[in-house]
mmCIF file with all atom_site columns, C-alpha atoms in Angstrom:
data_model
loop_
_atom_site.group_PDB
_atom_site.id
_atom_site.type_symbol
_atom_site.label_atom_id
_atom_site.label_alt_id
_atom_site.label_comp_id
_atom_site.label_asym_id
_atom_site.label_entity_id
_atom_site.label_seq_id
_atom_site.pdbx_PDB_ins_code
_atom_site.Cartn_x
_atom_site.Cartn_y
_atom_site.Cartn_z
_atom_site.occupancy
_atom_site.B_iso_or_equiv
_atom_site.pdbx_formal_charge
_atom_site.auth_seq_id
_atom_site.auth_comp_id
_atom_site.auth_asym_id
_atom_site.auth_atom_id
_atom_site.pdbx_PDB_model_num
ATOM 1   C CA . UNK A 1 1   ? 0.000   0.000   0.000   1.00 0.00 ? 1449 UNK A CA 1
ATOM 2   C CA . UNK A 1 2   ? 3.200   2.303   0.188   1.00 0.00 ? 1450 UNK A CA 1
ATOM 3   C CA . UNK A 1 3   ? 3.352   2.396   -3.262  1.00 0.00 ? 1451 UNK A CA 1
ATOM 4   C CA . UNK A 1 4   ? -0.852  2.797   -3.986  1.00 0.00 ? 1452 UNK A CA 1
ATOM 5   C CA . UNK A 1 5   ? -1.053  -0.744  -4.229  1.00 0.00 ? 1453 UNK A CA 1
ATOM 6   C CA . UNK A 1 6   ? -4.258  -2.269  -2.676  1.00 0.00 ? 1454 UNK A CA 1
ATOM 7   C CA . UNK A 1 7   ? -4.901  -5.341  -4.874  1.00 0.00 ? 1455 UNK A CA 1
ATOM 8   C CA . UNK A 1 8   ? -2.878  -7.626  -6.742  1.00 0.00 ? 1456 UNK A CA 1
ATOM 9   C CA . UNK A 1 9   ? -4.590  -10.720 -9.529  1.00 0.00 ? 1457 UNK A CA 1
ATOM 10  C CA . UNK A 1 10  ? -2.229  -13.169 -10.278 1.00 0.00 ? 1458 UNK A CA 1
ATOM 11  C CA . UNK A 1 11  ? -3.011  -15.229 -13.520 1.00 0.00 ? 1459 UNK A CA 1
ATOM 12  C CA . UNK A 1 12  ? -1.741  -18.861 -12.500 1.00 0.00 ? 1460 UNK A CA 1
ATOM 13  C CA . UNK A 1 13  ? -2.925  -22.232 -14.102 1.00 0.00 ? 1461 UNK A CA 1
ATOM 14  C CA . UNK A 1 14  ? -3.605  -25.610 -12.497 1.00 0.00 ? 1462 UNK A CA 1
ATOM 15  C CA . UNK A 1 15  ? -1.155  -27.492 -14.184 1.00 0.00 ? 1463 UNK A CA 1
ATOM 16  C CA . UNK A 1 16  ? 1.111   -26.247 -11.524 1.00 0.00 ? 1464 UNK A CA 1
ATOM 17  C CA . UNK A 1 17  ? -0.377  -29.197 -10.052 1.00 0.00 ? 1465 UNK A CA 1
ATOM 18  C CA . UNK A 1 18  ? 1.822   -31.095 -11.982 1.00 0.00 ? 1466 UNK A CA 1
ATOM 19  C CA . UNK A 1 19  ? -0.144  -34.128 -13.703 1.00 0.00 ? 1467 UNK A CA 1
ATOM 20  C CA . UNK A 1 20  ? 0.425   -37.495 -12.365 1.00 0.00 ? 1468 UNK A CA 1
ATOM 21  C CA . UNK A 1 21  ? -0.755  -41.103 -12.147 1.00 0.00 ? 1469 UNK A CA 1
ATOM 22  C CA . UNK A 1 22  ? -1.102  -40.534 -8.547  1.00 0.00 ? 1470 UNK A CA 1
ATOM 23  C CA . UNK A 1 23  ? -3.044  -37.437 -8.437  1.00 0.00 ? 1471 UNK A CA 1
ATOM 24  C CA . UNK A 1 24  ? -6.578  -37.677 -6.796  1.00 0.00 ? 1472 UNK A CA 1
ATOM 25  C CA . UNK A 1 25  ? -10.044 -37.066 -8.908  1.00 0.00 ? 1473 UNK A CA 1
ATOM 26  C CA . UNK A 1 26  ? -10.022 -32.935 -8.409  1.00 0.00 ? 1474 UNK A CA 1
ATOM 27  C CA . UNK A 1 27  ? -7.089  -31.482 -6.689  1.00 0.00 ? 1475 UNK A CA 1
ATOM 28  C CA . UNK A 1 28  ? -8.015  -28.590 -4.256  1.00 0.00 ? 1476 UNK A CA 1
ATOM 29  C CA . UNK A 1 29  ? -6.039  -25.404 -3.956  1.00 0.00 ? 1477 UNK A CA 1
ATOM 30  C CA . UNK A 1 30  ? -4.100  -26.896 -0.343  1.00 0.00 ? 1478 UNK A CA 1
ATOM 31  C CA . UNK A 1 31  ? -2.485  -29.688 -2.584  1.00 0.00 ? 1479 UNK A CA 1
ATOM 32  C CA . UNK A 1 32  ? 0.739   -29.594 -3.199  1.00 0.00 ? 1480 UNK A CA 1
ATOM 33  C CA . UNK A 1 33  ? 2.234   -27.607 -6.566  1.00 0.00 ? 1481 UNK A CA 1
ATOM 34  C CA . UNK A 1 34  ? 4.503   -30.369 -8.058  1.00 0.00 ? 1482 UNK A CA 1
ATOM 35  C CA . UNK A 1 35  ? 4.856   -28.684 -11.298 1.00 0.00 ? 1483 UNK A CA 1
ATOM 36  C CA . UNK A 1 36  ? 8.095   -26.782 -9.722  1.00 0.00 ? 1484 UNK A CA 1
ATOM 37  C CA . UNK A 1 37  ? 9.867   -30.127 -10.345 1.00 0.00 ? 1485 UNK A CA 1
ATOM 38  C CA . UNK A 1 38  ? 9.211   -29.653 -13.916 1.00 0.00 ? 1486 UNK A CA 1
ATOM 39  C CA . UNK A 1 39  ? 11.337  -27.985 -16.569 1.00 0.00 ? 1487 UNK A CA 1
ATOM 40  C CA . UNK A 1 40  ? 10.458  -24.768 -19.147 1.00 0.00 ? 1488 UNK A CA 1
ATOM 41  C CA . UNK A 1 41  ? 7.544   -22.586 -18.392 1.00 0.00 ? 1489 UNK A CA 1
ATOM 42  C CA . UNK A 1 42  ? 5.658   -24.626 -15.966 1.00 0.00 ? 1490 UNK A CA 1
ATOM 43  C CA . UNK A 1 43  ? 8.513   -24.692 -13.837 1.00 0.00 ? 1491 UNK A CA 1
ATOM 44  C CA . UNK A 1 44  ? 8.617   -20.913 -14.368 1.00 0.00 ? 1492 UNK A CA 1
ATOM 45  C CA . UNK A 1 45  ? 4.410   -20.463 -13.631 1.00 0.00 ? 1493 UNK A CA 1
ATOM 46  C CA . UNK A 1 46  ? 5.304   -22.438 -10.233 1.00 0.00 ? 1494 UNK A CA 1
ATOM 47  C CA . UNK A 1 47  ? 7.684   -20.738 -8.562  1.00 0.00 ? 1495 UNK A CA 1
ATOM 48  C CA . UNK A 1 48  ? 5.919   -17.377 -9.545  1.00 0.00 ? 1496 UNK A CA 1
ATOM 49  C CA . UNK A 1 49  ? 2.730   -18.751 -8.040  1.00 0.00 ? 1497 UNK A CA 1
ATOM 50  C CA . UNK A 1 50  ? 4.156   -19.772 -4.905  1.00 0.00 ? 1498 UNK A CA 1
ATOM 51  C CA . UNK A 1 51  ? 5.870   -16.168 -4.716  1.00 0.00 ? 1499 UNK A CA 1
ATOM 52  C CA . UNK A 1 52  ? 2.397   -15.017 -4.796  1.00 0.00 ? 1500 UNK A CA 1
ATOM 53  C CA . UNK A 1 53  ? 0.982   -17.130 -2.094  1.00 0.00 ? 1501 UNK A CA 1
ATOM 54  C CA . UNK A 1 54  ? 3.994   -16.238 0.324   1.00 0.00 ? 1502 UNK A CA 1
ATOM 55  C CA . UNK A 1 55  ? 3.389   -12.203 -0.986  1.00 0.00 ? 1503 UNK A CA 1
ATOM 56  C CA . UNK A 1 56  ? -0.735  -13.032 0.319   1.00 0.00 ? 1504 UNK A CA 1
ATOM 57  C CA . UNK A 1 57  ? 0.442   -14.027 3.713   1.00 0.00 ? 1505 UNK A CA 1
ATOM 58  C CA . UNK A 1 58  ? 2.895   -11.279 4.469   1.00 0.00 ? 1506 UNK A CA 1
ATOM 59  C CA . UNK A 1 59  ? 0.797   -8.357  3.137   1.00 0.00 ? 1507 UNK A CA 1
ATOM 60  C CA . UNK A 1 60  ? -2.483  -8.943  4.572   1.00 0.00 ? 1508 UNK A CA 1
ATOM 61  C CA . UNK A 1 61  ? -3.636  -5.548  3.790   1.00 0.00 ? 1509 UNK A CA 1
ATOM 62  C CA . UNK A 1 62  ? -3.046  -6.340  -0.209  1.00 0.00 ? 1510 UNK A CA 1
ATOM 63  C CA . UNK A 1 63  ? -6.237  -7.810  -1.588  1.00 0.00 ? 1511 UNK A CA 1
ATOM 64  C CA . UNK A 1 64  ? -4.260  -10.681 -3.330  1.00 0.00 ? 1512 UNK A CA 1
ATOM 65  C CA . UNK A 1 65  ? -5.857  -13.216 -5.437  1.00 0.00 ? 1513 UNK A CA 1
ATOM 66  C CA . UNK A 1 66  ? -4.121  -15.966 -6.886  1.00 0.00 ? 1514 UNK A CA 1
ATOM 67  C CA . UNK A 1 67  ? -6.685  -17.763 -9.998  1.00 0.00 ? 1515 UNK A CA 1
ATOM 68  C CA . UNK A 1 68  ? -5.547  -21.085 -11.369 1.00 0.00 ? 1516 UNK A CA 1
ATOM 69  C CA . UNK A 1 69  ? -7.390  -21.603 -14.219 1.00 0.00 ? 1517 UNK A CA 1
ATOM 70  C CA . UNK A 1 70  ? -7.731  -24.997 -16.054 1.00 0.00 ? 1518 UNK A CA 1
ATOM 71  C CA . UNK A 1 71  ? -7.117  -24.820 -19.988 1.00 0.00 ? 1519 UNK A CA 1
ATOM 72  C CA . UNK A 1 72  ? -8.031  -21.919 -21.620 1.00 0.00 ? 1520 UNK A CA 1
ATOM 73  C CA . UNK A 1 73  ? -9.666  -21.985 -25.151 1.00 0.00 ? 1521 UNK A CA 1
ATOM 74  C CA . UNK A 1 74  ? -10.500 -19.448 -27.742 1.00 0.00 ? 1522 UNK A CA 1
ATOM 75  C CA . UNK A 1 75  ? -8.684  -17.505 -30.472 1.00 0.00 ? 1523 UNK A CA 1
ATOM 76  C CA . UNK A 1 76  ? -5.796  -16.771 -29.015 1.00 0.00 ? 1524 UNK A CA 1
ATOM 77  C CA . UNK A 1 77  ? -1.695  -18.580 -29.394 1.00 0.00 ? 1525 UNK A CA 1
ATOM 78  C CA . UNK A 1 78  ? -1.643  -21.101 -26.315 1.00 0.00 ? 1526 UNK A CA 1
ATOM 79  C CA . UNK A 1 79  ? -0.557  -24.075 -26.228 1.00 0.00 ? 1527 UNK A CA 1
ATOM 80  C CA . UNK A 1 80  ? -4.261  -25.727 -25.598 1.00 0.00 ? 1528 UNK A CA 1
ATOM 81  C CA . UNK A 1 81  ? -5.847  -23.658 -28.028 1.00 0.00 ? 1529 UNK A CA 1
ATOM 82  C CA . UNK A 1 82  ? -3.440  -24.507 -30.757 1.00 0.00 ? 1530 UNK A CA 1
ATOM 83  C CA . UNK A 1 83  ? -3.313  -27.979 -30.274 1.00 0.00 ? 1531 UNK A CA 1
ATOM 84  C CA . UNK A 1 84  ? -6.924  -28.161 -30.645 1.00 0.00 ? 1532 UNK A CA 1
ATOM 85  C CA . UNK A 1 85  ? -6.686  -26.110 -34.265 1.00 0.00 ? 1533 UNK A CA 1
ATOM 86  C CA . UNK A 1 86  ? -4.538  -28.869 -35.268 1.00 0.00 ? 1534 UNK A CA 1
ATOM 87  C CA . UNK A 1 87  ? -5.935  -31.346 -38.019 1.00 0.00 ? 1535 UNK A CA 1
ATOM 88  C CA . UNK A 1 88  ? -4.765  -34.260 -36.905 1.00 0.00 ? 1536 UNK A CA 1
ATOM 89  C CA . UNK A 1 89  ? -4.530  -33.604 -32.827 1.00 0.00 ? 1537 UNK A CA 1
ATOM 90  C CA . UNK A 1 90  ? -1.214  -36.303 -31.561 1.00 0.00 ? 1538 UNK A CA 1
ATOM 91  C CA . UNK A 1 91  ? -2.149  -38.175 -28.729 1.00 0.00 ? 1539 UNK A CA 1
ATOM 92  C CA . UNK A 1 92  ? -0.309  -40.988 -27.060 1.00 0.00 ? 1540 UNK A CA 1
ATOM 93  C CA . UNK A 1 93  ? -0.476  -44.284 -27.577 1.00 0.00 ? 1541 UNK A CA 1
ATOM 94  C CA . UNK A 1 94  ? -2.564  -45.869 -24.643 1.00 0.00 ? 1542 UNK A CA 1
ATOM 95  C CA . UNK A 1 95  ? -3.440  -42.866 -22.666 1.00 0.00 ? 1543 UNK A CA 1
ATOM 96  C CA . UNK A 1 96  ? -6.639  -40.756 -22.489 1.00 0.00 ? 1544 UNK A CA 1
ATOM 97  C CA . UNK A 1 97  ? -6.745  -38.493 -20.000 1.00 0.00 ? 1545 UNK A CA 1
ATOM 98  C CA . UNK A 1 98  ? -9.708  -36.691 -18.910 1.00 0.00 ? 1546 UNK A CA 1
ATOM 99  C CA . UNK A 1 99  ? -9.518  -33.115 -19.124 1.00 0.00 ? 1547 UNK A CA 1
ATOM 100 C CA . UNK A 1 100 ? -10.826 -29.962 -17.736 1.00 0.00 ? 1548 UNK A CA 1
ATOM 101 C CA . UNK A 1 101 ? -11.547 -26.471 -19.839 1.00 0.00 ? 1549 UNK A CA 1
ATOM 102 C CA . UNK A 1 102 ? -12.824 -23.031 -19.716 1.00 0.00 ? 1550 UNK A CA 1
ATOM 103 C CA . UNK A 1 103 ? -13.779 -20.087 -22.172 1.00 0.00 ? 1551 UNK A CA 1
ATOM 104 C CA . UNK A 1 104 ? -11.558 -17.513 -22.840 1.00 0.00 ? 1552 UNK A CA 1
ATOM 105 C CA . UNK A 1 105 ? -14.751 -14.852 -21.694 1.00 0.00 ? 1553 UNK A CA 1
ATOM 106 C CA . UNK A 1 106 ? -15.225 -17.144 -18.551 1.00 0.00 ? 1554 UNK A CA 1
ATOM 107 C CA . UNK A 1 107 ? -11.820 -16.459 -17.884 1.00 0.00 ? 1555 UNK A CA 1
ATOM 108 C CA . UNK A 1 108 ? -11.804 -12.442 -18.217 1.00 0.00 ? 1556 UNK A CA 1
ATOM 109 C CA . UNK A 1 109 ? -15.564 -13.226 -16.248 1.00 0.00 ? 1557 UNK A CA 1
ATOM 110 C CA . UNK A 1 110 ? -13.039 -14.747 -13.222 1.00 0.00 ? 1558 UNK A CA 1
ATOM 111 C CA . UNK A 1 111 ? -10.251 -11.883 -13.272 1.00 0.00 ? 1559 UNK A CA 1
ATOM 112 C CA . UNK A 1 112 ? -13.666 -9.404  -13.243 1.00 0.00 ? 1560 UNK A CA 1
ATOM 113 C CA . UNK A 1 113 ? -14.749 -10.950 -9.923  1.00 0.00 ? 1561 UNK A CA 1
ATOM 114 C CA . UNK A 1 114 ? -10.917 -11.275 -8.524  1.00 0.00 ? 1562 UNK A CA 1
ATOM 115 C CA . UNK A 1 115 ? -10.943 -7.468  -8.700  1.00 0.00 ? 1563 UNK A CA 1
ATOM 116 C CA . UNK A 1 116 ? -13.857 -6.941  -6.681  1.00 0.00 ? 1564 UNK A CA 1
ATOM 117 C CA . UNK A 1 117 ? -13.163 -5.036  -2.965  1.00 0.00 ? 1565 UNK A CA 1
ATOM 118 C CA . UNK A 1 118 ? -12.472 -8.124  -0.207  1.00 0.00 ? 1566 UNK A CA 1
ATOM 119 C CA . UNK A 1 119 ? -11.248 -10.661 -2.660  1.00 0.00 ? 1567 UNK A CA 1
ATOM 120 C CA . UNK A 1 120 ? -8.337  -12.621 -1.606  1.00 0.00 ? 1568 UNK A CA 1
ATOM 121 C CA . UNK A 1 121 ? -7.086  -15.869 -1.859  1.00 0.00 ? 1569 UNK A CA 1
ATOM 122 C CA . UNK A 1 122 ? -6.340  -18.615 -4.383  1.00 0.00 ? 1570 UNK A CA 1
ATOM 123 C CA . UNK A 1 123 ? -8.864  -20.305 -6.399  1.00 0.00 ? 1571 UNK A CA 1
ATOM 124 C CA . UNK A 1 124 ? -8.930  -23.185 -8.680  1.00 0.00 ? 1572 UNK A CA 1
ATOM 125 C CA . UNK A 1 125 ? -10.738 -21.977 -12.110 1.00 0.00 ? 1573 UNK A CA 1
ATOM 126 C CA . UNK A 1 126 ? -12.884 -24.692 -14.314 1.00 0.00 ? 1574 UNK A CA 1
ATOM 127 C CA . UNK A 1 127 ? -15.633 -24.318 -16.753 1.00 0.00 ? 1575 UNK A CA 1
ATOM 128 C CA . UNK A 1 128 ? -17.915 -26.888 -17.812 1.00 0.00 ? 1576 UNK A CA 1
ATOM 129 C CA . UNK A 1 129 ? -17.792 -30.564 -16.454 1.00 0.00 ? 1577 UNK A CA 1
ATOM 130 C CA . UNK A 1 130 ? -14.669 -32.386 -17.344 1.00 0.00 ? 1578 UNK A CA 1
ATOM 131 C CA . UNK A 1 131 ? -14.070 -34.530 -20.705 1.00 0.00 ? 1579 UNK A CA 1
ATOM 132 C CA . UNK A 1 132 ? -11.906 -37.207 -21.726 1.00 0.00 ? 1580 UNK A CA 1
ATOM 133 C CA . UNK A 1 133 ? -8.664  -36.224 -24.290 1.00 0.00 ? 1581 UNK A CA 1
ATOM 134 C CA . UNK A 1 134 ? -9.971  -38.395 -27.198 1.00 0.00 ? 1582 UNK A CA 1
ATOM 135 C CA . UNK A 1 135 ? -13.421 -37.263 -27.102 1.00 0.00 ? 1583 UNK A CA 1
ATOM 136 C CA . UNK A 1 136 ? -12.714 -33.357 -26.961 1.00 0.00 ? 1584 UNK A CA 1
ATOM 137 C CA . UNK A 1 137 ? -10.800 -34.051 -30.119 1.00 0.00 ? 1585 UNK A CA 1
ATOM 138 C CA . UNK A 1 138 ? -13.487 -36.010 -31.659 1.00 0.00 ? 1586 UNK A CA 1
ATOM 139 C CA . UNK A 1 139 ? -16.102 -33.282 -31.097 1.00 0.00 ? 1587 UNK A CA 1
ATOM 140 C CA . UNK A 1 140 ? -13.894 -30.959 -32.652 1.00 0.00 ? 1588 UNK A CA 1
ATOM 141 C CA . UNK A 1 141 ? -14.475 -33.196 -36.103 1.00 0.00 ? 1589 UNK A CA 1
ATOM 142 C CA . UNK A 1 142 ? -10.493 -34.037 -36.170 1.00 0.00 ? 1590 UNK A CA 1
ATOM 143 C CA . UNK A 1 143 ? -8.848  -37.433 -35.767 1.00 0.00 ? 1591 UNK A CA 1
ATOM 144 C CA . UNK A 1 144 ? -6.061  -38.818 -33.468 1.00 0.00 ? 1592 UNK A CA 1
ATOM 145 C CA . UNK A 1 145 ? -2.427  -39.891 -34.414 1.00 0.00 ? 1593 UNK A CA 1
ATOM 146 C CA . UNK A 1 146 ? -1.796  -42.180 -30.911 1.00 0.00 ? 1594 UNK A CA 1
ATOM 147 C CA . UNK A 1 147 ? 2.215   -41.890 -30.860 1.00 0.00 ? 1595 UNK A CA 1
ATOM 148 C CA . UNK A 1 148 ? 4.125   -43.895 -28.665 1.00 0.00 ? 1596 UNK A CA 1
ATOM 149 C CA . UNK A 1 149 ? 5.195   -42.146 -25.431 1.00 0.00 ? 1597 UNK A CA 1
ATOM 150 C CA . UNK A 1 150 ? 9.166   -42.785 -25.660 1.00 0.00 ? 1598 UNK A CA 1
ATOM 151 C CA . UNK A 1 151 ? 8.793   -41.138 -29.372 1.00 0.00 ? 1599 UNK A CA 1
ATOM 152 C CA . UNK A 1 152 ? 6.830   -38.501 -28.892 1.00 0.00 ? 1600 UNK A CA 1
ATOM 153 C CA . UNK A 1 153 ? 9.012   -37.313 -26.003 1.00 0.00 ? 1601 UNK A CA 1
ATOM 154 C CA . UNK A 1 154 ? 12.134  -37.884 -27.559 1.00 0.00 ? 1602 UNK A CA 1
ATOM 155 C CA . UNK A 1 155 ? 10.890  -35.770 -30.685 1.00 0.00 ? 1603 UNK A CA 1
ATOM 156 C CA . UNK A 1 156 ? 9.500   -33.163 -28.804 1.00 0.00 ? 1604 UNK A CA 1
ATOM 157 C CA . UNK A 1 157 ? 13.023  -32.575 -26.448 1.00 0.00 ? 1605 UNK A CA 1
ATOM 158 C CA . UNK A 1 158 ? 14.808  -32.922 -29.539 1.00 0.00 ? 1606 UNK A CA 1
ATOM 159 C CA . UNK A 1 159 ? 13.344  -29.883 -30.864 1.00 0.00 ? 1607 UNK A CA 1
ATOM 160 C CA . UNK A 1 160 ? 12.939  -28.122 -27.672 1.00 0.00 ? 1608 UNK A CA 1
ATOM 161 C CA . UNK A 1 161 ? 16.846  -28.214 -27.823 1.00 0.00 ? 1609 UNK A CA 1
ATOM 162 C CA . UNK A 1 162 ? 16.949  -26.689 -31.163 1.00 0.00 ? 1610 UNK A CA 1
ATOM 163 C CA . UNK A 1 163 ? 14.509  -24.377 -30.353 1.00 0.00 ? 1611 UNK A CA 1
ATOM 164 C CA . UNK A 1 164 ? 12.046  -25.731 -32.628 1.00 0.00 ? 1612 UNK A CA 1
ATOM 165 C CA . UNK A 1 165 ? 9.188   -26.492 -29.450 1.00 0.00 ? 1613 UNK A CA 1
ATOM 166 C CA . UNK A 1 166 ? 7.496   -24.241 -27.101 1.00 0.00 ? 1614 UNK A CA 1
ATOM 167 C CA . UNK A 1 167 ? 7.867   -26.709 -24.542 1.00 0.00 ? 1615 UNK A CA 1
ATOM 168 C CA . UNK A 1 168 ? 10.239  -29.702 -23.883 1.00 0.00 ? 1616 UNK A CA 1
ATOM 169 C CA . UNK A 1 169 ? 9.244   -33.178 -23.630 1.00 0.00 ? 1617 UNK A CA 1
ATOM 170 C CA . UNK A 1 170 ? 8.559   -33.268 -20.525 1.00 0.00 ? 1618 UNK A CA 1
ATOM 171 C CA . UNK A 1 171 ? 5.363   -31.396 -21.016 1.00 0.00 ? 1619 UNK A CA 1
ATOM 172 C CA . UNK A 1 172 ? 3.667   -34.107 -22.742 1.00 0.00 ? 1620 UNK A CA 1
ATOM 173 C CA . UNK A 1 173 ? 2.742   -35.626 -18.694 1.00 0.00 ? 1621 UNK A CA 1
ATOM 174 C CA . UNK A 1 174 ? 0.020   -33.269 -19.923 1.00 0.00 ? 1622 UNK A CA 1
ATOM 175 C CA . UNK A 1 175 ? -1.467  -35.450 -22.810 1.00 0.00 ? 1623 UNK A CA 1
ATOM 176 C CA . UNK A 1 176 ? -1.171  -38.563 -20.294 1.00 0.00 ? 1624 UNK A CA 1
ATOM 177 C CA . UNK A 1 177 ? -2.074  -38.372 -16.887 1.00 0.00 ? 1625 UNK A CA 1
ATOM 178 C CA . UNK A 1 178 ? -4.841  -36.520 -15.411 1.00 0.00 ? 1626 UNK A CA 1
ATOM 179 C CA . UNK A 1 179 ? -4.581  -33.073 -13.358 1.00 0.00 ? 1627 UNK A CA 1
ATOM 180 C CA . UNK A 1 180 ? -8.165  -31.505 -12.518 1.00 0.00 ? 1628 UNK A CA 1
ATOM 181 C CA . UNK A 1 181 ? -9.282  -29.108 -9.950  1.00 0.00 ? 1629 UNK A CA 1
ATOM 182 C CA . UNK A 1 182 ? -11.828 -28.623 -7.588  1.00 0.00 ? 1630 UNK A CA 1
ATOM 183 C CA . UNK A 1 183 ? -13.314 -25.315 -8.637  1.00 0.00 ? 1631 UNK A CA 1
ATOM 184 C CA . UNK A 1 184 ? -15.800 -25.058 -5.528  1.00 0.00 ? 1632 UNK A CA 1
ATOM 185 C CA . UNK A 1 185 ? -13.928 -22.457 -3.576  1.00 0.00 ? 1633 UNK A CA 1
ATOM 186 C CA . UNK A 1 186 ? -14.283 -20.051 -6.525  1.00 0.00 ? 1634 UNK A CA 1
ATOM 187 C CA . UNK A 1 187 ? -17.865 -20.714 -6.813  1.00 0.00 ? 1635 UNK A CA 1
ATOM 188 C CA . UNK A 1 188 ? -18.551 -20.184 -3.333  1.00 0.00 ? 1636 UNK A CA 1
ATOM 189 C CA . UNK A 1 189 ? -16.568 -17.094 -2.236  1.00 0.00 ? 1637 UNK A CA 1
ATOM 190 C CA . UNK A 1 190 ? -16.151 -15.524 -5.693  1.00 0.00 ? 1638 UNK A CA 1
ATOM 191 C CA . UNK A 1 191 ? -19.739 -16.277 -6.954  1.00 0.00 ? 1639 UNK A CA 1
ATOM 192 C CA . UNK A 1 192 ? -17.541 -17.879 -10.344 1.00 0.00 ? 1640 UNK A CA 1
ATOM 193 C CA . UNK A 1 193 ? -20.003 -19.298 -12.557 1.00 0.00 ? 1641 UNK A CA 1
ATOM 194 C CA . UNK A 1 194 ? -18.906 -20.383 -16.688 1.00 0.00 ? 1642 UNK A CA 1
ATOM 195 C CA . UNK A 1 195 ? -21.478 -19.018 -19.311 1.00 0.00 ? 1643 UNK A CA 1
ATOM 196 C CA . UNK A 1 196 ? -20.221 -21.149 -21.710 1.00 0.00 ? 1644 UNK A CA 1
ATOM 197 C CA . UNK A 1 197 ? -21.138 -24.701 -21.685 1.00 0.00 ? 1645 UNK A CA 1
ATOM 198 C CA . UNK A 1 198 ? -18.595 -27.346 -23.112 1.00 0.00 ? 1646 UNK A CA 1
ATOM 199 C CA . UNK A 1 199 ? -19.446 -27.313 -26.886 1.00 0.00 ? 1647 UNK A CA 1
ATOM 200 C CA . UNK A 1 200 ? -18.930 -23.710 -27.078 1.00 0.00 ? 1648 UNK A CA 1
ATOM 201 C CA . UNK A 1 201 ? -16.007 -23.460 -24.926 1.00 0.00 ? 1649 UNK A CA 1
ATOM 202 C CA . UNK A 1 202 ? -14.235 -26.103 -27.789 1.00 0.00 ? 1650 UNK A CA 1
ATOM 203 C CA . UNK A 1 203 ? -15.876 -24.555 -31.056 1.00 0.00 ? 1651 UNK A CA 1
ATOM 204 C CA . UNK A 1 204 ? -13.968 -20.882 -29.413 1.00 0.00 ? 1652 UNK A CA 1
ATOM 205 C CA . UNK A 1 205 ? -10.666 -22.474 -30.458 1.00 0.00 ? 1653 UNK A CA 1
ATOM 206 C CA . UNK A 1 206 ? -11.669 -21.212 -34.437 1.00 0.00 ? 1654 UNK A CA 1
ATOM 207 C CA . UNK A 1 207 ? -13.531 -18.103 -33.581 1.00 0.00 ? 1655 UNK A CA 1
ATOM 208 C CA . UNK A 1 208 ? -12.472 -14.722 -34.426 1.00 0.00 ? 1656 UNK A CA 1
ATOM 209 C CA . UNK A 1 209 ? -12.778 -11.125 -33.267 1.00 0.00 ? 1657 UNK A CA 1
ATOM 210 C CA . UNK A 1 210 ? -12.034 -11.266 -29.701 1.00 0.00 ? 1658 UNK A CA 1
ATOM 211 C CA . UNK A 1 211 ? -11.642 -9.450  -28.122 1.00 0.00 ? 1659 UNK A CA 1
#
């Protein structure tokens, strides 16, 4: 507040999570972020959202909020949106994770309420009920190309390490083990509620003109 600050909004995701073949059903915001043992951005995401938690704790009179929002689709260059675009969507071999996402509007909807006087905290962020991998690609009319895990990964590092990748292999936990949220905190004290039921939230992927 020295410096006319009275409310911070950090924009976090729940892959800091870290996916895992051990994680429970929906992961609540006390459980542990295990994507700090990660490498590349998500290692980068977790250590800035745990900065942010200490920063809530030691400046209670900073309304701090801390959203970590599940995969965010619509027009815009991430990684979940442009996988989705893709023709034929790679998936691996033996794996079909189910999957949670919400609409880019939902999203701006949640930082809306974050900025509200009182709000402080961290919050998990979903949209409509969750979906298994293979079928959110099938009702986006593409087909699969299952890869073997050991390739894809290989591939993926290899061009990582030329530069070639957003993300390194390790990343691909993502497209085989599950990592979902329990998004009732955010529904209960920031009165969070998606517009946009699933259908819509996977057609935004090829929409155009937002904002």
């Amino acid at each position: 507040r020295d410096l006319g600050v009275s409310r911070v909004v950090l924009l976090s995701s729940a892959s800091v999570y870290g996916p895992r073949a051990d994680n429970p059903q929906l992961l609540t915001e006390s459980a542990p972020l295990l994507g700090v043992g990660s490498s590349g951005p998500l290692r980068g995401l977790t250590e800035t959202d745990m900065l942010a938690q200490s920063f809530l704790w030691k400046h209670p009179r900073i309304d701090t909020v801390v959203l970590r929002l599940v995969h965010v689709l619509g027009p815009i260059d991430n990684a979940p949106s442009s996988y989705l675009r893709l023709r034929r969507v790679p998936t691996l071999l033996g794996f079909d994770p189910m999957v949670q996402v919400v609409h880019i509007e939902d999203a701006v909807e949640a930082v809306r309420l974050a900025l509200l006087r009182g709000r402080r905290g961290v919050f998990n962020v979903a949209g409509p009920p969750p979906i298994a991998l293979s079928q959110a690609i099938a009702r986006r009319g593409r087909a699969t190309v299952p890869v073997p895990h050991l390739l894809a990964k290989a591939a993926l590092q290899r061009l990582w390490t030329l530069g070639a990748a957003a993300y390194p292999g390790a990343e691909l936990e993502h497209l085989r083990y599950v990592c979902m949220v329990d998004d009732a905190k955010a529904r209960s004290q920031l009165g969070f509620v998606a517009a946009h039921d699933l259908d819509a939230t996977l057609r935004a992927v090829d929409e155009e003109g937002w904002p």
